[in-house]
PDB file of C-alpha atoms in Angstrom:
ATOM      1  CA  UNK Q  17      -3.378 -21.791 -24.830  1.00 68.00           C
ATOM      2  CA  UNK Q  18      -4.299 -22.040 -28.561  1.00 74.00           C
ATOM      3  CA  UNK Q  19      -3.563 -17.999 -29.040  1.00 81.00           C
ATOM      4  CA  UNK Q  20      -1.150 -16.312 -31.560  1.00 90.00           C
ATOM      5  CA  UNK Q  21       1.444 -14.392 -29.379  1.00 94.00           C
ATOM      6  CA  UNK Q  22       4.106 -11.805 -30.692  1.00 95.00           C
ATOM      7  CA  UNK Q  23       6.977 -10.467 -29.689  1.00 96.00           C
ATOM      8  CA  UNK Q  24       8.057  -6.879 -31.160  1.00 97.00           C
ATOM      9  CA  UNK Q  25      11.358  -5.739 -29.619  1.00 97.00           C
ATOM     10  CA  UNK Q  26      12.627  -2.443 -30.463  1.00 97.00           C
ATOM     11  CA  UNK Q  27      15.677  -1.953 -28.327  1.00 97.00           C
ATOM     12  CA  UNK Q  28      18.334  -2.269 -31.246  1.00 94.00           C
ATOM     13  CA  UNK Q  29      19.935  -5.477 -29.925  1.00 95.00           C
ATOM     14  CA  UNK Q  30      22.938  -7.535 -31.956  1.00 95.00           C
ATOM     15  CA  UNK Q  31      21.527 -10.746 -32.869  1.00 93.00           C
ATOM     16  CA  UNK Q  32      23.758 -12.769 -31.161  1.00 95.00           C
ATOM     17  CA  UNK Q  33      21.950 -11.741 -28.485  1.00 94.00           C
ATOM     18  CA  UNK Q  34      18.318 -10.869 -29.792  1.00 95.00           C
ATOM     19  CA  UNK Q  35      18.018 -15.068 -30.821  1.00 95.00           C
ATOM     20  CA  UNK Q  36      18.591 -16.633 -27.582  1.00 96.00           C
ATOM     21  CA  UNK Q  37      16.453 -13.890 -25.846  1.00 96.00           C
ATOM     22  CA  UNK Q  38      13.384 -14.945 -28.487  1.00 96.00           C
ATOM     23  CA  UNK Q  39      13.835 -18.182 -28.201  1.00 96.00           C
ATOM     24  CA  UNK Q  40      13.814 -18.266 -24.386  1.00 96.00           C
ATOM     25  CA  UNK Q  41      10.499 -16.029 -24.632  1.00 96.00           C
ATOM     26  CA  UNK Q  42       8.648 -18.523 -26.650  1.00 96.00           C
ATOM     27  CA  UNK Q  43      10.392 -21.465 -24.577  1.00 97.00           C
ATOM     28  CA  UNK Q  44       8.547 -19.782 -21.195  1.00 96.00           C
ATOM     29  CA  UNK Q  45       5.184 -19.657 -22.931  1.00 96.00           C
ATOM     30  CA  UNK Q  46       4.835 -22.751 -24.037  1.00 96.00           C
ATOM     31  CA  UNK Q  47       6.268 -24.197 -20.729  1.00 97.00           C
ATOM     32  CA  UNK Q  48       3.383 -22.018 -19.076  1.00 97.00           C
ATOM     33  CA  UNK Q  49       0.952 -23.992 -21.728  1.00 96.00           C
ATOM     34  CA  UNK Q  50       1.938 -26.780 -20.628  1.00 96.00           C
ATOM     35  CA  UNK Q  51       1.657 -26.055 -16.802  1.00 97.00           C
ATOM     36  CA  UNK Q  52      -1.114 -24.270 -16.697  1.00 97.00           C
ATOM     37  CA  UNK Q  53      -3.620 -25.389 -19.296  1.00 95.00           C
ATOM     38  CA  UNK Q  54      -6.558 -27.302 -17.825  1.00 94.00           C
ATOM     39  CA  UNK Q  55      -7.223 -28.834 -21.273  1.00 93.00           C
ATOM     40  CA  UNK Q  56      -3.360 -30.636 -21.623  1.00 94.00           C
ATOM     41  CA  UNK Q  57      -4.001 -34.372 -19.814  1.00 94.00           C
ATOM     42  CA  UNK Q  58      -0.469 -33.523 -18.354  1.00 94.00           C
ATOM     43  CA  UNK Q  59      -0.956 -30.055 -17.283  1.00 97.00           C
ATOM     44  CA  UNK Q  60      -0.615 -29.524 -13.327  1.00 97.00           C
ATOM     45  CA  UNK Q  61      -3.805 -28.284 -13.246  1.00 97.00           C
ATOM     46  CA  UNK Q  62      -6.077 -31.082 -15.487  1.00 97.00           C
ATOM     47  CA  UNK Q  63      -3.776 -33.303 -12.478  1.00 96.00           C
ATOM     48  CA  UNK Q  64      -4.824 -31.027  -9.720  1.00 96.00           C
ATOM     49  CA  UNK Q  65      -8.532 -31.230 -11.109  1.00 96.00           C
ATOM     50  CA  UNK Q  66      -8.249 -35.140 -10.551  1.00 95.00           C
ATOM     51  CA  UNK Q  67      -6.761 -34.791  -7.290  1.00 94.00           C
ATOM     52  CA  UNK Q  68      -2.661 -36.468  -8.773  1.00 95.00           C
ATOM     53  CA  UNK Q  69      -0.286 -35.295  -7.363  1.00 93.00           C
ATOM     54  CA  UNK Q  70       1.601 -32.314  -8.689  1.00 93.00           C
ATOM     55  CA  UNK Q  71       4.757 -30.890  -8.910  1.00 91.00           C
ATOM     56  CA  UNK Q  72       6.287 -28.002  -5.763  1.00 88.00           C
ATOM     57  CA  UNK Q  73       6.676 -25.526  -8.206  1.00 94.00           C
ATOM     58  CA  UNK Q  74       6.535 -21.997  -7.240  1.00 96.00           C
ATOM     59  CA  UNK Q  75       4.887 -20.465  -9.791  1.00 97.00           C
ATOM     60  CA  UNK Q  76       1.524 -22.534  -9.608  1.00 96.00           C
ATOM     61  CA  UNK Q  77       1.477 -21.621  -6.048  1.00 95.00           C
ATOM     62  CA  UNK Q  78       1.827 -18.067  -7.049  1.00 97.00           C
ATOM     63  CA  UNK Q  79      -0.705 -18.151  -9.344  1.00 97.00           C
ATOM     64  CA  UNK Q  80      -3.338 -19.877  -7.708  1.00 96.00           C
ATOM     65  CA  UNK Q  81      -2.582 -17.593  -4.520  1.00 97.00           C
ATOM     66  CA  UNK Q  82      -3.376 -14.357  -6.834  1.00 98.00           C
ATOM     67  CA  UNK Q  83      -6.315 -16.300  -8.373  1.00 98.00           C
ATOM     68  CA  UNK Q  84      -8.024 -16.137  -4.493  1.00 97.00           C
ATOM     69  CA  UNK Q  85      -6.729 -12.620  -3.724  1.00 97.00           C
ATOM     70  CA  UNK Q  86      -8.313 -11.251  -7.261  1.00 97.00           C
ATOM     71  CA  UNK Q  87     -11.831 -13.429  -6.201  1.00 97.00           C
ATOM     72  CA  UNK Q  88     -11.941 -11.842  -3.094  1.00 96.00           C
ATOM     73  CA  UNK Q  89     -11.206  -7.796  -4.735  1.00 96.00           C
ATOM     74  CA  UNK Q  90     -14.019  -8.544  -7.541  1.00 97.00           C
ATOM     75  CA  UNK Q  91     -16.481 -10.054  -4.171  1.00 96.00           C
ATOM     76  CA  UNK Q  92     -16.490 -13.344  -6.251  1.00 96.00           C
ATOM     77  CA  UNK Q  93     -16.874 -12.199 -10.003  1.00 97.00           C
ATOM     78  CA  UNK Q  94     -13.761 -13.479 -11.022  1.00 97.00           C
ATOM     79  CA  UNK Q  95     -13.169 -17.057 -10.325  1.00 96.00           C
ATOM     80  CA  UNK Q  96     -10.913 -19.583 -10.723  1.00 95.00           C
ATOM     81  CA  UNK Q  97     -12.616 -22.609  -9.079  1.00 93.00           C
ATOM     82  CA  UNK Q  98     -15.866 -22.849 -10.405  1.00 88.00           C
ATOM     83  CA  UNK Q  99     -17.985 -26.854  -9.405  1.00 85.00           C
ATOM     84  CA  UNK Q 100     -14.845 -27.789  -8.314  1.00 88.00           C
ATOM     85  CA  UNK Q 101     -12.626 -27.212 -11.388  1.00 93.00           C
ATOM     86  CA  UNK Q 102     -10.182 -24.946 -11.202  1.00 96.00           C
ATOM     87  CA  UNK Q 103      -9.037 -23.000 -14.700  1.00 95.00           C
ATOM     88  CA  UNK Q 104      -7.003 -19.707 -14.010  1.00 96.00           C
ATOM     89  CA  UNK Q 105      -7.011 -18.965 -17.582  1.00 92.00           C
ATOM     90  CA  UNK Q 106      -8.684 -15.259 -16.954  1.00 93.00           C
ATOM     91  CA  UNK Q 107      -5.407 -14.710 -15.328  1.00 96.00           C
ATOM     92  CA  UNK Q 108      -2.638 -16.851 -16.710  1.00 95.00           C
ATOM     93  CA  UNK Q 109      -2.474 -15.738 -19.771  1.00 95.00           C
ATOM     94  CA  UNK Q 110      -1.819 -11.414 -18.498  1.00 97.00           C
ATOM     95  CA  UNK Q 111       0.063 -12.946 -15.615  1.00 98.00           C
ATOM     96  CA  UNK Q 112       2.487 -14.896 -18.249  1.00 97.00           C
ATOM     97  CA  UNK Q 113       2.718 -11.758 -20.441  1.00 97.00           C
ATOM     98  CA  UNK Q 114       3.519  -9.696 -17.877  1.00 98.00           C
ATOM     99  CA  UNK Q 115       6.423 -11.926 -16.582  1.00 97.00           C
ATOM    100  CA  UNK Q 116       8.025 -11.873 -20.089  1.00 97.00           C
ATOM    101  CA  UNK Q 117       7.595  -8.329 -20.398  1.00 98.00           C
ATOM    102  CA  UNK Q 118       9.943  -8.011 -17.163  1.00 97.00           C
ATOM    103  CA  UNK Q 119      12.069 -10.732 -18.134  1.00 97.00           C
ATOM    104  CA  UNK Q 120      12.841  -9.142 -21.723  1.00 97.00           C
ATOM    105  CA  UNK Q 121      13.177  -5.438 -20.035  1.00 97.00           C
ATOM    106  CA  UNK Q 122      16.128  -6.745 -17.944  1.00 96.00           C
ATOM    107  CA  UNK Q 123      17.777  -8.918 -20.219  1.00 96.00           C
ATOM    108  CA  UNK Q 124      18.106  -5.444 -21.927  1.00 96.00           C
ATOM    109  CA  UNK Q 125      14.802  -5.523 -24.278  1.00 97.00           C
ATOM    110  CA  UNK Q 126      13.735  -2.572 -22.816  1.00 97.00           C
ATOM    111  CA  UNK Q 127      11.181  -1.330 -26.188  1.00 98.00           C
ATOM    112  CA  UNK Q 128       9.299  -4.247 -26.951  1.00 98.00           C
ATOM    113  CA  UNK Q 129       5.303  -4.955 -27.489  1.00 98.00           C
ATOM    114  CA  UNK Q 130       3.967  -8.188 -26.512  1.00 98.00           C
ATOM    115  CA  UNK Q 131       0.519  -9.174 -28.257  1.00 96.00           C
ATOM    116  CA  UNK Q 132      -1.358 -12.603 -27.377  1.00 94.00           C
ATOM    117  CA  UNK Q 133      -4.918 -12.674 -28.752  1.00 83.00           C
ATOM    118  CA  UNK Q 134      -5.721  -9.636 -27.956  1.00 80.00           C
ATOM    119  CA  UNK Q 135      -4.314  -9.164 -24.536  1.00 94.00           C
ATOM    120  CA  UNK Q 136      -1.268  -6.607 -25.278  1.00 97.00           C
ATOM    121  CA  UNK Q 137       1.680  -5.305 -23.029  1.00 98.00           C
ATOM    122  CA  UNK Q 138       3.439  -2.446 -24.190  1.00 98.00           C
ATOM    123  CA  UNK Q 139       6.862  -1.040 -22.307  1.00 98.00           C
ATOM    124  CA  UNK Q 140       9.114   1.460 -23.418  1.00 97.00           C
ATOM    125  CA  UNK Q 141       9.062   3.269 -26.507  1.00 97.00           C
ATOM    126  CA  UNK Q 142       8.091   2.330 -30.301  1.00 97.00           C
ATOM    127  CA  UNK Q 143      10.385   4.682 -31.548  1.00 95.00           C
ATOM    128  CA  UNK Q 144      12.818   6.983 -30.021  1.00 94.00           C
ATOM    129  CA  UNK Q 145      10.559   9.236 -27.723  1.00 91.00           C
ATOM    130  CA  UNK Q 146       7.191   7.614 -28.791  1.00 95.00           C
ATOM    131  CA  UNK Q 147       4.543   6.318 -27.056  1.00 96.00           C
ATOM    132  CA  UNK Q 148       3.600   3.220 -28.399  1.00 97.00           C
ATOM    133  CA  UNK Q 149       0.047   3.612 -30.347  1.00 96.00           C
ATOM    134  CA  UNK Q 150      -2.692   0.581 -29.340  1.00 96.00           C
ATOM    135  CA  UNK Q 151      -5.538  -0.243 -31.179  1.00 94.00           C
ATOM    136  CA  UNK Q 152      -8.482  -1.415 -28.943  1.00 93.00           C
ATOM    137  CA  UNK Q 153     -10.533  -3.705 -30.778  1.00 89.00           C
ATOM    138  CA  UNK Q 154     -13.937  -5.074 -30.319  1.00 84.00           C
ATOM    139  CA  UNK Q 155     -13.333  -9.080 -30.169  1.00 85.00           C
ATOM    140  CA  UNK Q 156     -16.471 -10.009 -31.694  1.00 81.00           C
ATOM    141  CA  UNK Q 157     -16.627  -7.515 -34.690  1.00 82.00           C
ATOM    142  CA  UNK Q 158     -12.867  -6.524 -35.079  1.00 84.00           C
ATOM    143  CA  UNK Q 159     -14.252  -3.139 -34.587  1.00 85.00           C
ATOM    144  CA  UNK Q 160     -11.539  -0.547 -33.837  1.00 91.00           C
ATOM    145  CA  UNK Q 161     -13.111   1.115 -30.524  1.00 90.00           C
ATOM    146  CA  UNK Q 162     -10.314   3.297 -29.283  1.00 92.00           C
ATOM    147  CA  UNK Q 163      -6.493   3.887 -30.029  1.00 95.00           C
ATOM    148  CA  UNK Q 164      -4.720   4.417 -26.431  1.00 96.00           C
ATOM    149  CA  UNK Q 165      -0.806   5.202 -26.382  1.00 96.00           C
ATOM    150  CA  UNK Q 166       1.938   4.311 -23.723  1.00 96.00           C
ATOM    151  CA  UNK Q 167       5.027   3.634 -22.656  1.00 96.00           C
ATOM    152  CA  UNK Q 168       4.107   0.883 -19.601  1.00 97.00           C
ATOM    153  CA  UNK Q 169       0.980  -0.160 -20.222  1.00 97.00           C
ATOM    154  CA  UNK Q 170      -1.138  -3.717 -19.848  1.00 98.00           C
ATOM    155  CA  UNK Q 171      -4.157  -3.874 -22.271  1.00 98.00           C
ATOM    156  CA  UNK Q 172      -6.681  -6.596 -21.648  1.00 97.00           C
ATOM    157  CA  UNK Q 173      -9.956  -7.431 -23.723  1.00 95.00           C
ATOM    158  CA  UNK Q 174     -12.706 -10.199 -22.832  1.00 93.00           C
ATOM    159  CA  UNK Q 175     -15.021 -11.122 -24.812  1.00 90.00           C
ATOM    160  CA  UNK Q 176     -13.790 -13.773 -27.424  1.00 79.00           C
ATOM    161  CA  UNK Q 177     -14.088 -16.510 -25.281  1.00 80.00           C
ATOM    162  CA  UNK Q 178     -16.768 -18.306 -23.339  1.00 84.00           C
ATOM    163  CA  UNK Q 179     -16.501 -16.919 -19.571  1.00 92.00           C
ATOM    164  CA  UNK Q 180     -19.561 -17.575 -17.293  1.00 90.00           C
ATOM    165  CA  UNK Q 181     -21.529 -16.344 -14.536  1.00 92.00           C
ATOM    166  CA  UNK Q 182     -19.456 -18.017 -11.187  1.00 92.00           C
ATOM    167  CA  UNK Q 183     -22.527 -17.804  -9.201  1.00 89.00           C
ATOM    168  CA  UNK Q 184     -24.860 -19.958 -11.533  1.00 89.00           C
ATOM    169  CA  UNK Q 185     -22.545 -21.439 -13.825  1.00 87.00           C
ATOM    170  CA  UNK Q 186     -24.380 -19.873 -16.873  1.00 90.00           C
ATOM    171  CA  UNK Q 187     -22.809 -18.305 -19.922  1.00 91.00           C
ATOM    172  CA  UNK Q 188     -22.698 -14.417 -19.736  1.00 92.00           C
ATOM    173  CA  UNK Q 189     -23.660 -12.694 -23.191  1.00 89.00           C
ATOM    174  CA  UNK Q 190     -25.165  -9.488 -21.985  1.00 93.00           C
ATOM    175  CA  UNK Q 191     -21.891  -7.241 -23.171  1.00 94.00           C
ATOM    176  CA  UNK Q 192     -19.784  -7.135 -26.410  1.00 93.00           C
ATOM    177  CA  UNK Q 193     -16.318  -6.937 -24.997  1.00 94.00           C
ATOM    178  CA  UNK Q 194     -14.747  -5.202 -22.028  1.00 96.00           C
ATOM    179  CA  UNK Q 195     -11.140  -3.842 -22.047  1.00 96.00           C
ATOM    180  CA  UNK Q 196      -9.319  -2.918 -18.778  1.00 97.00           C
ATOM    181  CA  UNK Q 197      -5.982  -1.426 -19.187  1.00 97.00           C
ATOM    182  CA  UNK Q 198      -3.197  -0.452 -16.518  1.00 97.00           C
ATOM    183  CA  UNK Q 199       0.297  -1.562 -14.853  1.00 97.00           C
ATOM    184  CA  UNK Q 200      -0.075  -5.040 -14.358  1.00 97.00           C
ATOM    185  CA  UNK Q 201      -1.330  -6.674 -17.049  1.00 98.00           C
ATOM    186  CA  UNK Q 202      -2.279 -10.182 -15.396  1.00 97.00           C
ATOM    187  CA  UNK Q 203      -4.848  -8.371 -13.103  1.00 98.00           C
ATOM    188  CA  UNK Q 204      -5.944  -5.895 -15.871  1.00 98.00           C
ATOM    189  CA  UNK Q 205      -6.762  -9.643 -17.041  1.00 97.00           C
ATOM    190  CA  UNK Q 206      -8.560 -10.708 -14.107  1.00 97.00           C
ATOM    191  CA  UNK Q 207     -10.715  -7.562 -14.162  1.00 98.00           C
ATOM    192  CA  UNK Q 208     -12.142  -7.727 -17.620  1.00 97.00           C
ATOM    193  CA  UNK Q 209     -13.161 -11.155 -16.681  1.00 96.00           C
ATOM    194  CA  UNK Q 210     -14.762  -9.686 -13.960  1.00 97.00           C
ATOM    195  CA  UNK Q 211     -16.634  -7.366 -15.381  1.00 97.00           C
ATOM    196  CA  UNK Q 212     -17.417  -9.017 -18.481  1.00 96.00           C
ATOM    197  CA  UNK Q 213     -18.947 -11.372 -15.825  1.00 96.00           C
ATOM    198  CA  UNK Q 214     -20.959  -9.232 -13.933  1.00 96.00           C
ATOM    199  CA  UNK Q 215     -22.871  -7.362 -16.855  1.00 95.00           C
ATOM    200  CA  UNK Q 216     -23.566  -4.309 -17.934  1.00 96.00           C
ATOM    201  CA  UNK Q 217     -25.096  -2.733 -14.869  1.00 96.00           C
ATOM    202  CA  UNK Q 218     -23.411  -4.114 -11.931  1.00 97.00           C
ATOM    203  CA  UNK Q 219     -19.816  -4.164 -14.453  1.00 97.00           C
ATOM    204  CA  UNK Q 220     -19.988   0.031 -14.733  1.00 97.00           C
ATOM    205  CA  UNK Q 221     -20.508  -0.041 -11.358  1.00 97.00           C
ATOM    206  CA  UNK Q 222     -17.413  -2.023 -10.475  1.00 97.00           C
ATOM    207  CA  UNK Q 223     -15.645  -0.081 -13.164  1.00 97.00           C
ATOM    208  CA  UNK Q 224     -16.602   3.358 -11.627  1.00 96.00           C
ATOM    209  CA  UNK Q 225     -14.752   2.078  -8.346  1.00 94.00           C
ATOM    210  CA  UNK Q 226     -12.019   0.798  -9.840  1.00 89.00           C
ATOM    211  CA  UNK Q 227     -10.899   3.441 -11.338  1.00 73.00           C
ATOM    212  CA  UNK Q 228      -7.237   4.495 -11.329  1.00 80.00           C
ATOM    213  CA  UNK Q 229      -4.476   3.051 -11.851  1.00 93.00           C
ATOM    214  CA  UNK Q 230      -6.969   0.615 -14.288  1.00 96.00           C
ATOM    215  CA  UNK Q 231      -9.505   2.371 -16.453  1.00 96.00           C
ATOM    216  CA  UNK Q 232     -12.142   0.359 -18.774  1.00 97.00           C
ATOM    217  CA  UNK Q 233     -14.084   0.595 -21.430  1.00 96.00           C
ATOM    218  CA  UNK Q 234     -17.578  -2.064 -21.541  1.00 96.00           C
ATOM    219  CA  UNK Q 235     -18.950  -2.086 -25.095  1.00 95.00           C
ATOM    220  CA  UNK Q 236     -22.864  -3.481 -25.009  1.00 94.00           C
ATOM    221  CA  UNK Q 237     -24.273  -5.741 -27.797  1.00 91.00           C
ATOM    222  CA  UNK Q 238     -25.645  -2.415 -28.847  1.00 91.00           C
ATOM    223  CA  UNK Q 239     -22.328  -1.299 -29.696  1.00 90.00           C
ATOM    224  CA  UNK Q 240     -22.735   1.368 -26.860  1.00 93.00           C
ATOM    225  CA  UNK Q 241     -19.461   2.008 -25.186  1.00 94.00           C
ATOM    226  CA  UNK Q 242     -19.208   3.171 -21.730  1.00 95.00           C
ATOM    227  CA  UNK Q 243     -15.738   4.097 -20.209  1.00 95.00           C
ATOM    228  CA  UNK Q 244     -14.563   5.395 -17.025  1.00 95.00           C
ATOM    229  CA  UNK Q 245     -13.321   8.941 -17.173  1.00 93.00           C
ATOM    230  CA  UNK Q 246      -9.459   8.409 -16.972  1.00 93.00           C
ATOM    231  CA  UNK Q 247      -9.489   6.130 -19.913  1.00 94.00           C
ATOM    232  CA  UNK Q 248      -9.391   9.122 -21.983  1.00 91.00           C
ATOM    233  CA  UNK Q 249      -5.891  10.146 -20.866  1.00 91.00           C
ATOM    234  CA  UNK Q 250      -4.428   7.089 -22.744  1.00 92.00           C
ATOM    235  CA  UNK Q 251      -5.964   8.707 -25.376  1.00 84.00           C
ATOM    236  CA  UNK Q 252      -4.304  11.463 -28.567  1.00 61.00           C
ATOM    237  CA  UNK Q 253      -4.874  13.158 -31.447  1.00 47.00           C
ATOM    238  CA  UNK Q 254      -5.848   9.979 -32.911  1.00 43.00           C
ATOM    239  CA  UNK Q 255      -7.536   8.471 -30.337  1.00 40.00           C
ATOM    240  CA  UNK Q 256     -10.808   7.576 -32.120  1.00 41.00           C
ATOM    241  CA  UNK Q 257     -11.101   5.570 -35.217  1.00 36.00           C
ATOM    242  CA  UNK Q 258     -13.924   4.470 -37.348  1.00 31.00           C
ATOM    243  CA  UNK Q 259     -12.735   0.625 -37.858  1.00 30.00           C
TER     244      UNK Q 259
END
């Protein structure tokens, strides 16, 4: 959907088998572009939005079933049909990620880092024994905020794209970016939408009862950062940079 994605495996594969496994990654993202993307004129959803018929296919039923369940956990702050359109792109994009990320892992990619605009899913190990090491950056000033490491982790950041109030329909601008991070990627997606959403007073609210398995961090247009406390543990030695 118009974002850079890339692939970093680090499970030393031969290359007869690495290609094909690349070139089947990029082949499901681009076939989830073109399924999903309310902007293509022959995207199931622009047809859904003008009420054409569609295609059976299981994975838009999927994904527009999770798109009601994660409305209903964030009481309406994430939304996928908002004046009668409906755009799951604060989901699709995680959700797509993390179905690669599974995908490579048993086709034997088991060390790999995927990174699309920002939204980042990390599973195994960067090098033998290592956590992989995550910069957290602030979408609007490229800021380096925090450095969290893991070996299965989803890392998603709103705040880089327009996302609106569901209730009015009004752009939210009250907050600089919000990153949720945690095991499933396509809801840690959801939930920075969420919050980012809701603002900075009801959003550390919402945080605070989150809380594990997903932590977050809400940076305000102050450049005050609040995080909930078991964000830290991502954290190292290192976890703290100056840009």
């Amino acid at each position: 959907m118009g974002r850079p994605v890339s692939v970093d495996i680090r499970t030393a594969l031969p290359p007869r088998e690495l290609t094909p496994l690349l070139d089947n990654a990029f082949a499901w993202l681009r076939w989830v572009d073109a399924t999903f993307n309310p902007s293509r004129e022959n995207s199931q959803i622009a047809r859904l939005n003008r009420g054409q018929t569609i295609e059976q296919i299981p994975e838009l039923i999927e994904v527009l079933h999770r798109c009601d369940e994660l409305s209903v956990a964030t009481d309406g702050w994430f939304e996928s049909r908002i004046g009668g359109v409906i755009d799951p792109s604060g989901y699709i994009k995680g959700w797509a990620l993390e179905r690669l990320s599974r995908a490579l892992t048993q086709a034997g990619a088991v060390d790999h880092r995927i990174n699309a605009g920002g939204d980042i899913r990390v599973r195994g190990s960067a090098t033998p024994g290592k956590r992989w090491r995550v910069g957290v950056r602030d979408p609007r000033t490229g800021l380096v905020r925090k450095v969290v490491f893991g070996h299965d982790l989803g890392i998603a950041t709103s705040g880089d794209a327009k996302i609106v109030d569901p209730r009015t329909g009004e752009l939210q601008d009250a907050l600089s970016s919000v990153t949720v991070i945690g095991p499933d990627l396509g809801v840690a997606d959801a939930y920075a939408t969420a919050v980012y959403a809701m603002g900075p007073v009801l959003g550390r609210r919402f945080a605070m009862e989150l809380t594990e398995p997903y932590e977050t961090l809400i940076v305000g247009r102050d450049g005050q950062e609040f995080s909930t406390p078991g964000f830290a543990m991502y954290g190292g030695a290192e976890a703290r940079l100056a840009g």
